[in-house]
Amino acid sequence: MEEALRAPQSAEPDAEIALGRLGDFVGFRLRRIQNQLSREFAQVTDRYQLRQGLFSALAIISANPGLSQIMLAREVGLDKSMAVMVVDELEQRGWAERRRSPTDRRRHALYTTEAGEAWLAEMFAALEVVEHDVLDALGEGDRKLLTAILDRVYKACFRG
Amino acid sequence: MEEALRAPQSAEPDAEIALGRLGDFVGFRLRRIQNQLSREFAQVTDRYQLRQGLFSALAIISANPGLSQIMLAREVGLDKSMAVMVVDELEQRGWAERRRSPTDRRRHALYTTEAGEAWLAEMFAALEVVEHDVLDALGEGDRKLLTAILDRVYKACFRG
DNA sequence: ATGGATTGTTGACTTACTCAACCTTTTCCG
DNA sequence: CGGAAAAGGTTGAGTAAGTCAACAATCCAT
């Protein structure tokens, strides 16, 4: 980007923008990356015409069959009212279903359908493409290191 | 988390929620953490009654005096119309000002005011408190490692 | 000097999210 | 047992953030 697309009229300090003290903060770097990644991810999901969060919700359901909506909401960091809408849409598309929990009739136990699992596999493949550049830039070792560190950060977020 | 806060009535598989294949993706971990961090950060900024993004915008302006609104927008990942509103509010609060660029009269060159710098210092201090738990959980070494890795990830995001 | 591109601005619109109220069901405890 | 309290789920109103298209002013090129 330093030498490509050289615009004619004005000096373009495009790549030379300084972060200043902002660079000392983890949150800022996280935000930048996550913004960019979710933008690329949105390009994929837009192709499928579905709202964000649908995918991760279904993935969580798939990994934890029978969990309740509140637990789902807590895990993906949404309000319980948002979880309702997400599950609504998952059900409309035939990718997940609510069954009343036999032990606690307040709860809706969530399960994926076969179609849901098939779509999940499709999306996981698409996601791997999105993250491919990132994972390439890191080696195999750094990738594991990153996830390990991120996990510790995550736990610290909720503990502190 | 495993044994603390044992709720009485129902089995709480709170900490035992599996990530499944989702755990293989960097984007998911980033999203969780960033959600949590920005929530804590919002508690700070809410206390000051200001919109999100105001702080990072002013920090960028402070580190790059005279930059244009479009460059600012590009750096913080916003639409140029959003940059207008952010700069509007920064100006209303007397923290930044627009001056017409002498070399290109289309541009607004952005500068911080003294009050803006003072508020920035205040916010940086508040931010350090927010990130304190996170930085504590990581050692000094891991913290530098994390920022280094995140920088490589960021570059990969824009290069690829 | 005419046309095309860039910067900034405005307004309409969409979406994600929060919040408060509510109903049902379960649990707690006297 | 029988209420009080709490949890799960649902709905609807309201808000904040962000996209998008159109526009005026300015700059650059030929």
CSV table of C-alpha atoms (C1' of nucleotides) in Angstrom, one decimal:
chain,number,residue,atom,x,y,z
A,1,MET,CA,0.0,0.0,0.0
A,2,GLU,CA,3.0,2.3,0.4
A,3,GLU,CA,3.7,2.6,-3.3
A,4,ALA,CA,0.6,1.2,-4.9
A,5,LEU,CA,-2.2,3.4,-6.1
A,6,ARG,CA,-0.2,6.6,-6.0
A,7,ALA,CA,-2.7,9.4,-6.1
A,8,PRO,CA,-1.5,12.4,-8.0
A,9,GLN,CA,-2.6,15.5,-6.3
A,10,SER,CA,-1.7,15.5,-2.7
A,11,ALA,CA,0.8,13.8,-0.5
A,12,GLU,CA,-0.9,10.7,0.8
A,13,PRO,CA,0.3,9.8,4.3
A,14,ASP,CA,-2.0,6.8,4.0
A,15,ALA,CA,0.2,4.1,5.4
A,16,GLU,CA,2.2,6.5,7.6
A,17,ILE,CA,-0.6,7.3,10.0
A,18,ALA,CA,0.7,7.1,13.5
A,19,LEU,CA,-1.2,5.4,16.3
A,20,GLY,CA,0.4,7.4,19.1
A,21,ARG,CA,-0.5,6.2,22.6
A,22,LEU,CA,-3.4,4.4,21.1
A,23,GLY,CA,-0.9,1.8,20.0
A,24,ASP,CA,-0.3,0.8,23.6
A,25,PHE,CA,-3.7,-0.6,24.0
A,26,VAL,CA,-4.8,-4.1,23.2
A,27,GLY,CA,-8.4,-3.2,22.8
A,28,PHE,CA,-7.6,-0.9,19.9
A,29,ARG,CA,-5.7,-3.5,18.0
A,30,LEU,CA,-8.4,-6.0,18.6
A,31,ARG,CA,-11.0,-3.6,17.4
A,32,ARG,CA,-9.3,-2.9,14.1
A,33,ILE,CA,-8.7,-6.5,13.3
A,34,GLN,CA,-12.2,-7.6,14.3
A,35,ASN,CA,-13.7,-4.8,12.2
A,36,GLN,CA,-11.8,-5.9,9.2
A,37,LEU,CA,-12.5,-9.6,9.7
A,38,SER,CA,-16.2,-9.1,10.3
A,39,ARG,CA,-16.4,-7.0,7.2
A,40,GLU,CA,-14.9,-9.7,5.1
A,41,PHE,CA,-17.1,-12.2,6.8
A,42,ALA,CA,-20.1,-10.1,6.1
A,43,GLN,CA,-19.2,-10.3,2.4
A,44,VAL,CA,-19.5,-14.0,2.7
A,45,THR,CA,-22.7,-14.1,4.7
A,46,ASP,CA,-24.3,-11.4,2.5
A,47,ARG,CA,-24.0,-13.8,-0.3
A,48,TYR,CA,-26.1,-16.1,1.8
A,49,GLN,CA,-28.5,-13.3,2.8
A,50,LEU,CA,-28.5,-13.8,6.6
A,51,ARG,CA,-27.9,-11.8,9.6
A,52,GLN,CA,-24.6,-11.8,11.5
A,53,GLY,CA,-24.5,-14.0,14.6
A,54,LEU,CA,-26.7,-16.6,13.0
A,55,PHE,CA,-23.7,-18.7,12.2
A,56,SER,CA,-21.9,-18.6,15.5
A,57,ALA,CA,-25.2,-19.3,17.3
A,58,LEU,CA,-25.9,-22.4,15.3
A,59,ALA,CA,-22.3,-23.5,15.8
A,60,ILE,CA,-22.7,-23.2,19.5
A,61,ILE,CA,-26.0,-25.1,19.4
A,62,SER,CA,-24.3,-27.8,17.4
A,63,ALA,CA,-21.5,-28.2,19.9
A,64,ASN,CA,-23.9,-28.1,22.8
A,65,PRO,CA,-27.1,-29.9,21.9
A,66,GLY,CA,-30.0,-29.2,24.2
A,67,LEU,CA,-28.7,-26.0,25.7
A,68,SER,CA,-31.1,-23.2,26.6
A,69,GLN,CA,-31.6,-19.9,24.9
A,70,ILE,CA,-30.2,-18.0,27.9
A,71,MET,CA,-27.1,-20.1,27.9
A,72,LEU,CA,-26.7,-19.5,24.2
A,73,ALA,CA,-27.2,-15.7,24.7
A,74,ARG,CA,-24.6,-15.7,27.4
A,75,GLU,CA,-22.1,-17.6,25.3
A,76,VAL,CA,-22.3,-15.4,22.3
A,77,GLY,CA,-22.7,-12.2,24.3
A,78,LEU,CA,-26.2,-11.2,23.3
A,79,ASP,CA,-29.2,-10.1,25.2
A,80,LYS,CA,-31.8,-12.9,25.7
A,81,SER,CA,-34.3,-11.0,23.5
A,82,MET,CA,-31.8,-11.0,20.7
A,83,ALA,CA,-31.4,-14.8,21.2
A,84,VAL,CA,-35.1,-15.1,20.6
A,85,MET,CA,-34.8,-13.5,17.2
A,86,VAL,CA,-31.8,-15.5,16.3
A,87,VAL,CA,-33.4,-18.8,17.2
A,88,ASP,CA,-36.5,-17.7,15.4
A,89,GLU,CA,-34.6,-17.2,12.2
A,90,LEU,CA,-32.7,-20.5,12.7
A,91,GLU,CA,-36.0,-22.2,13.0
A,92,GLN,CA,-37.6,-20.5,10.1
A,93,ARG,CA,-34.8,-21.7,7.9
A,94,GLY,CA,-35.1,-25.2,9.2
A,95,TRP,CA,-31.6,-25.2,10.6
A,96,ALA,CA,-32.5,-25.6,14.3
A,97,GLU,CA,-35.5,-26.4,16.4
A,98,ARG,CA,-36.8,-25.7,19.9
A,99,ARG,CA,-38.0,-28.6,22.0
A,100,ARG,CA,-39.4,-28.1,25.5
A,101,SER,CA,-37.1,-29.4,28.1
A,102,PRO,CA,-38.6,-32.4,29.9
A,103,THR,CA,-37.0,-31.5,33.2
A,104,ASP,CA,-37.7,-27.8,33.1
A,105,ARG,CA,-40.7,-26.8,31.1
A,106,ARG,CA,-39.7,-23.1,31.0
A,107,ARG,CA,-36.7,-23.9,28.9
A,108,HIS,CA,-36.4,-24.4,25.3
A,109,ALA,CA,-33.8,-27.0,24.5
A,110,LEU,CA,-32.1,-26.2,21.2
A,111,TYR,CA,-31.0,-28.7,18.6
A,112,THR,CA,-29.7,-28.5,15.1
A,113,THR,CA,-31.3,-30.2,12.2
A,114,GLU,CA,-29.6,-32.2,9.5
A,115,ALA,CA,-30.0,-29.2,7.1
A,116,GLY,CA,-28.5,-27.0,9.8
A,117,GLU,CA,-25.5,-29.3,10.1
A,118,ALA,CA,-25.0,-29.3,6.3
A,119,TRP,CA,-25.2,-25.5,6.2
A,120,LEU,CA,-22.7,-25.3,9.1
A,121,ALA,CA,-20.2,-27.4,7.3
A,122,GLU,CA,-20.6,-25.1,4.3
A,123,MET,CA,-20.1,-22.0,6.3
A,124,PHE,CA,-17.1,-23.4,8.1
A,125,ALA,CA,-15.5,-24.0,4.8
A,126,ALA,CA,-16.2,-20.5,3.7
A,127,LEU,CA,-14.8,-19.1,7.0
A,128,GLU,CA,-11.6,-21.0,6.5
A,129,VAL,CA,-11.2,-19.1,3.2
A,130,VAL,CA,-11.7,-15.8,5.0
A,131,GLU,CA,-9.2,-16.5,7.7
A,132,HIS,CA,-6.8,-18.1,5.3
A,133,ASP,CA,-4.7,-15.0,4.7
A,134,VAL,CA,-4.5,-14.3,8.4
A,135,LEU,CA,-3.5,-17.9,9.3
A,136,ASP,CA,-0.9,-17.8,6.6
A,137,ALA,CA,0.7,-14.7,7.9
A,138,LEU,CA,1.2,-16.4,11.2
A,139,GLY,CA,3.0,-19.7,11.3
A,140,GLU,CA,1.5,-22.8,12.8
A,141,GLY,CA,3.2,-22.1,16.1
A,142,ASP,CA,2.2,-18.5,16.3
A,143,ARG,CA,-1.4,-19.4,15.5
A,144,LYS,CA,-1.6,-21.7,18.5
A,145,LEU,CA,0.2,-19.1,20.6
A,146,LEU,CA,-2.3,-16.5,19.6
A,147,THR,CA,-5.3,-18.6,20.5
A,148,ALA,CA,-3.8,-19.6,23.8
A,149,ILE,CA,-3.1,-15.9,24.7
A,150,LEU,CA,-6.6,-14.9,23.6
A,151,ASP,CA,-8.1,-17.5,25.8
A,152,ARG,CA,-6.3,-16.2,28.8
A,153,VAL,CA,-7.4,-12.7,27.9
A,154,TYR,CA,-11.0,-13.8,27.6
A,155,LYS,CA,-10.9,-15.5,31.0
A,156,ALA,CA,-9.3,-12.4,32.5
A,157,CYS,CA,-12.1,-10.3,30.9
A,158,PHE,CA,-14.8,-12.2,32.8
A,159,ARG,CA,-12.9,-12.9,36.0
A,160,GLY,CA,-11.7,-9.3,36.6
B,1,MET,CA,-15.8,-20.3,37.4
B,2,GLU,CA,-16.1,-24.0,37.8
B,3,GLU,CA,-17.1,-24.0,41.5
B,4,ALA,CA,-17.9,-20.4,42.3
B,5,LEU,CA,-21.4,-19.0,42.4
B,6,ARG,CA,-23.2,-22.4,42.6
B,7,ALA,CA,-26.8,-21.6,41.8
B,8,PRO,CA,-29.1,-23.8,43.6
B,9,GLN,CA,-31.9,-24.9,41.4
B,10,SER,CA,-30.7,-26.1,38.0
B,11,ALA,CA,-27.6,-27.8,36.8
B,12,GLU,CA,-25.5,-24.9,35.4
B,13,PRO,CA,-23.3,-26.0,32.6
B,14,ASP,CA,-22.2,-22.5,32.5
B,15,ALA,CA,-18.5,-23.0,32.1
B,16,GLU,CA,-18.8,-26.3,30.4
B,17,ILE,CA,-20.1,-24.9,27.1
B,18,ALA,CA,-18.1,-26.3,24.2
B,19,LEU,CA,-17.0,-24.2,21.3
B,20,GLY,CA,-16.7,-27.1,18.9
B,21,ARG,CA,-15.2,-26.2,15.5
B,22,LEU,CA,-15.8,-22.5,16.3
B,23,GLY,CA,-12.8,-22.7,18.6
B,24,ASP,CA,-10.6,-23.2,15.6
B,25,PHE,CA,-11.2,-19.7,14.3
B,26,VAL,CA,-9.4,-16.6,15.3
B,27,GLY,CA,-12.3,-14.3,14.5
B,28,PHE,CA,-14.6,-15.9,17.0
B,29,ARG,CA,-12.2,-15.4,19.9
B,30,LEU,CA,-11.5,-11.9,18.8
B,31,ARG,CA,-15.2,-11.1,18.7
B,32,ARG,CA,-15.8,-12.4,22.2
B,33,ILE,CA,-13.0,-10.5,23.7
B,34,GLN,CA,-13.7,-7.3,21.8
B,35,ASN,CA,-17.4,-7.5,22.8
B,36,GLN,CA,-16.5,-7.7,26.4
B,37,LEU,CA,-13.8,-5.1,26.3
B,38,SER,CA,-16.0,-2.6,24.5
B,39,ARG,CA,-18.7,-3.2,27.0
B,40,GLU,CA,-16.5,-2.4,29.9
B,41,PHE,CA,-15.1,0.6,27.9
B,42,ALA,CA,-18.7,1.7,27.3
B,43,GLN,CA,-19.3,1.8,31.0
B,44,VAL,CA,-16.4,4.3,31.2
B,45,THR,CA,-17.5,6.5,28.3
B,46,ASP,CA,-21.2,6.4,29.4
B,47,ARG,CA,-20.1,8.0,32.6
B,48,TYR,CA,-18.8,10.8,30.4
B,49,GLN,CA,-21.9,10.8,28.2
B,50,LEU,CA,-20.3,10.5,24.8
B,51,ARG,CA,-20.5,8.2,21.8
B,52,GLN,CA,-18.1,5.4,21.1
B,53,GLY,CA,-15.4,6.1,18.6
B,54,LEU,CA,-15.0,9.7,19.8
B,55,PHE,CA,-12.0,8.8,21.9
B,56,SER,CA,-10.1,6.8,19.3
B,57,ALA,CA,-10.8,9.5,16.7
B,58,LEU,CA,-9.4,12.2,18.8
B,59,ALA,CA,-6.4,10.1,19.7
B,60,ILE,CA,-5.7,9.6,16.0
B,61,ILE,CA,-6.0,13.3,15.4
B,62,SER,CA,-3.7,14.0,18.2
B,63,ALA,CA,-1.1,11.6,16.8
B,64,ASN,CA,-1.5,13.0,13.3
B,65,PRO,CA,-2.1,16.7,13.4
B,66,GLY,CA,-3.6,18.1,10.3
B,67,LEU,CA,-4.9,14.9,8.8
B,68,SER,CA,-8.1,15.0,6.7
B,69,GLN,CA,-11.5,13.6,7.6
B,70,ILE,CA,-11.3,10.9,5.0
B,71,MET,CA,-7.9,9.7,6.3
B,72,LEU,CA,-9.4,9.7,9.8
B,73,ALA,CA,-12.4,7.7,8.6
B,74,ARG,CA,-10.1,5.2,6.8
B,75,GLU,CA,-7.9,4.7,9.9
B,76,VAL,CA,-10.7,4.1,12.4
B,77,GLY,CA,-12.7,2.1,9.8
B,78,LEU,CA,-15.7,4.3,9.5
B,79,ASP,CA,-17.7,5.7,6.7
B,80,LYS,CA,-16.8,9.3,5.8
B,81,SER,CA,-20.3,10.4,6.8
B,82,MET,CA,-19.8,9.0,10.2
B,83,ALA,CA,-16.5,10.9,10.4
B,84,VAL,CA,-18.4,14.1,9.9
B,85,MET,CA,-20.6,13.4,12.9
B,86,VAL,CA,-17.7,12.4,15.0
B,87,VAL,CA,-15.7,15.5,14.2
B,88,ASP,CA,-18.9,17.6,14.7
B,89,GLU,CA,-19.1,16.4,18.2
B,90,LEU,CA,-15.5,16.8,18.9
B,91,GLU,CA,-15.7,20.4,17.7
B,92,GLN,CA,-18.9,21.0,19.8
B,93,ARG,CA,-17.1,19.9,22.9
B,94,GLY,CA,-14.1,22.0,22.1
B,95,TRP,CA,-11.7,19.1,21.8
B,96,ALA,CA,-10.8,19.5,18.2
B,97,GLU,CA,-11.1,22.0,15.4
B,98,ARG,CA,-11.3,22.0,11.6
B,99,ARG,CA,-9.1,24.4,9.7
B,100,ARG,CA,-9.2,24.6,5.9
B,101,SER,CA,-6.1,23.1,4.4
B,102,PRO,CA,-4.1,25.9,2.6
B,103,THR,CA,-2.9,23.5,0.0
B,104,ASP,CA,-6.2,21.8,-0.8
B,105,ARG,CA,-9.3,23.9,0.1
B,106,ARG,CA,-11.5,20.8,-0.1
B,107,ARG,CA,-9.9,19.4,2.9
B,108,HIS,CA,-10.5,20.0,6.5
B,109,ALA,CA,-7.3,19.7,8.4
B,110,LEU,CA,-8.0,18.4,11.9
B,111,TYR,CA,-6.3,19.5,15.0
B,112,THR,CA,-6.8,18.9,18.7
B,113,THR,CA,-7.3,21.7,21.2
B,114,GLU,CA,-5.7,22.0,24.6
B,115,ALA,CA,-8.9,20.9,26.2
B,116,GLY,CA,-8.9,18.0,23.9
B,117,GLU,CA,-5.4,16.9,24.9
B,118,ALA,CA,-6.4,17.2,28.5
B,119,TRP,CA,-9.4,15.0,28.0
B,120,LEU,CA,-7.4,12.6,26.0
B,121,ALA,CA,-4.9,12.2,28.9
B,122,GLU,CA,-7.9,11.6,31.3
B,123,MET,CA,-9.3,8.9,29.0
B,124,PHE,CA,-6.0,7.2,28.5
B,125,ALA,CA,-5.7,6.9,32.2
B,126,ALA,CA,-9.3,5.5,32.4
B,127,LEU,CA,-8.5,3.0,29.6
B,128,GLU,CA,-5.5,1.7,31.4
B,129,VAL,CA,-7.7,0.8,34.3
B,130,VAL,CA,-10.1,-1.1,32.0
B,131,GLU,CA,-7.3,-3.1,30.4
B,132,HIS,CA,-5.5,-3.6,33.7
B,133,ASP,CA,-7.1,-6.9,34.4
B,134,VAL,CA,-6.2,-8.2,30.9
B,135,LEU,CA,-2.7,-7.0,31.0
B,136,ASP,CA,-2.2,-8.5,34.5
B,137,ALA,CA,-3.4,-11.9,33.3
B,138,LEU,CA,-0.7,-11.8,30.7
B,139,GLY,CA,2.8,-11.3,31.7
B,140,GLU,CA,4.9,-8.5,30.3
B,141,GLY,CA,6.4,-10.8,27.8
B,142,ASP,CA,3.1,-12.2,26.6
B,143,ARG,CA,1.7,-8.7,26.3
B,144,LYS,CA,4.4,-7.7,23.8
B,145,LEU,CA,4.0,-11.0,22.0
B,146,LEU,CA,0.3,-10.4,21.7
B,147,THR,CA,0.6,-6.9,20.2
B,148,ALA,CA,3.3,-8.2,17.8
B,149,ILE,CA,1.1,-11.0,16.6
B,150,LEU,CA,-1.9,-8.8,16.3
B,151,ASP,CA,0.1,-6.4,14.2
B,152,ARG,CA,1.0,-9.1,11.8
B,153,VAL,CA,-2.6,-10.2,11.7
B,154,TYR,CA,-3.7,-6.7,11.0
B,155,LYS,CA,-1.3,-6.3,8.1
B,156,ALA,CA,-2.4,-9.7,6.7
B,157,CYS,CA,-6.0,-8.5,6.8
B,158,PHE,CA,-5.2,-5.5,4.6
B,159,ARG,CA,-2.6,-7.2,2.4
B,160,GLY,CA,-4.5,-10.3,1.5
C,1,DA,C1',-12.8,25.0,-20.0
C,2,DT,C1',-14.8,20.8,-19.8
C,3,DG,C1',-15.0,16.4,-17.6
C,4,DG,C1',-13.7,13.4,-14.0
C,5,DA,C1',-12.3,12.5,-9.4
C,6,DT,C1',-11.9,13.8,-4.4
C,7,DT,C1',-13.5,16.0,0.0
C,8,DG,C1',-17.0,17.0,2.9
C,9,DT,C1',-21.9,17.2,4.0
C,10,DT,C1',-26.7,16.0,4.5
C,11,DG,C1',-30.8,13.1,4.9
C,12,DA,C1',-33.3,8.7,4.3
C,13,DC,C1',-33.0,4.2,5.6
C,14,DT,C1',-31.5,-0.4,7.8
C,15,DT,C1',-29.8,-3.0,11.4
C,16,DA,C1',-28.1,-4.5,15.8
C,17,DC,C1',-28.9,-3.9,20.2
C,18,DT,C1',-30.8,-2.4,24.9
C,19,DC,C1',-34.5,-2.0,28.1
C,20,DA,C1',-38.8,-2.6,30.5
C,21,DA,C1',-42.9,-5.1,30.9
C,22,DC,C1',-45.1,-9.5,30.9
C,23,DC,C1',-46.5,-14.7,31.2
C,24,DT,C1',-45.3,-19.2,32.5
C,25,DT,C1',-42.9,-22.3,35.3
C,26,DT,C1',-39.8,-23.6,38.9
C,27,DT,C1',-37.6,-23.1,43.3
C,28,DC,C1',-37.2,-21.3,48.0
C,29,DC,C1',-38.8,-21.0,52.6
C,30,DG,C1',-41.9,-20.2,56.4
D,1,DC,C1',-48.9,-26.8,51.5
D,2,DG,C1',-48.8,-22.0,49.7
D,3,DG,C1',-47.4,-17.9,48.6
D,4,DA,C1',-43.0,-15.1,47.3
D,5,DA,C1',-39.2,-14.8,44.6
D,6,DA,C1',-36.6,-15.9,40.7
D,7,DA,C1',-35.5,-17.9,36.0
D,8,DG,C1',-36.7,-18.8,31.1
D,9,DG,C1',-38.8,-16.9,27.2
D,10,DT,C1',-41.4,-13.5,24.5
D,11,DT,C1',-42.9,-9.0,22.8
D,12,DG,C1',-42.6,-4.2,21.7
D,13,DA,C1',-40.7,0.4,22.1
D,14,DG,C1',-36.9,3.0,21.6
D,15,DT,C1',-31.8,4.1,20.5
D,16,DA,C1',-27.3,4.2,18.6
D,17,DA,C1',-24.4,3.0,14.8
D,18,DG,C1',-23.8,2.5,10.3
D,19,DT,C1',-24.8,2.2,5.1
D,20,DC,C1',-26.1,4.4,1.0
D,21,DA,C1',-27.2,7.8,-2.4
D,22,DA,C1',-27.2,12.4,-3.8
D,23,DC,C1',-25.1,16.9,-3.7
D,24,DA,C1',-21.8,21.2,-3.7
D,25,DA,C1',-17.2,22.7,-3.7
D,26,DT,C1',-12.7,22.0,-5.2
D,27,DC,C1',-8.8,20.1,-7.6
D,28,DC,C1',-6.5,17.8,-11.5
D,29,DA,C1',-5.9,16.5,-16.3
D,30,DT,C1',-5.8,17.0,-21.2
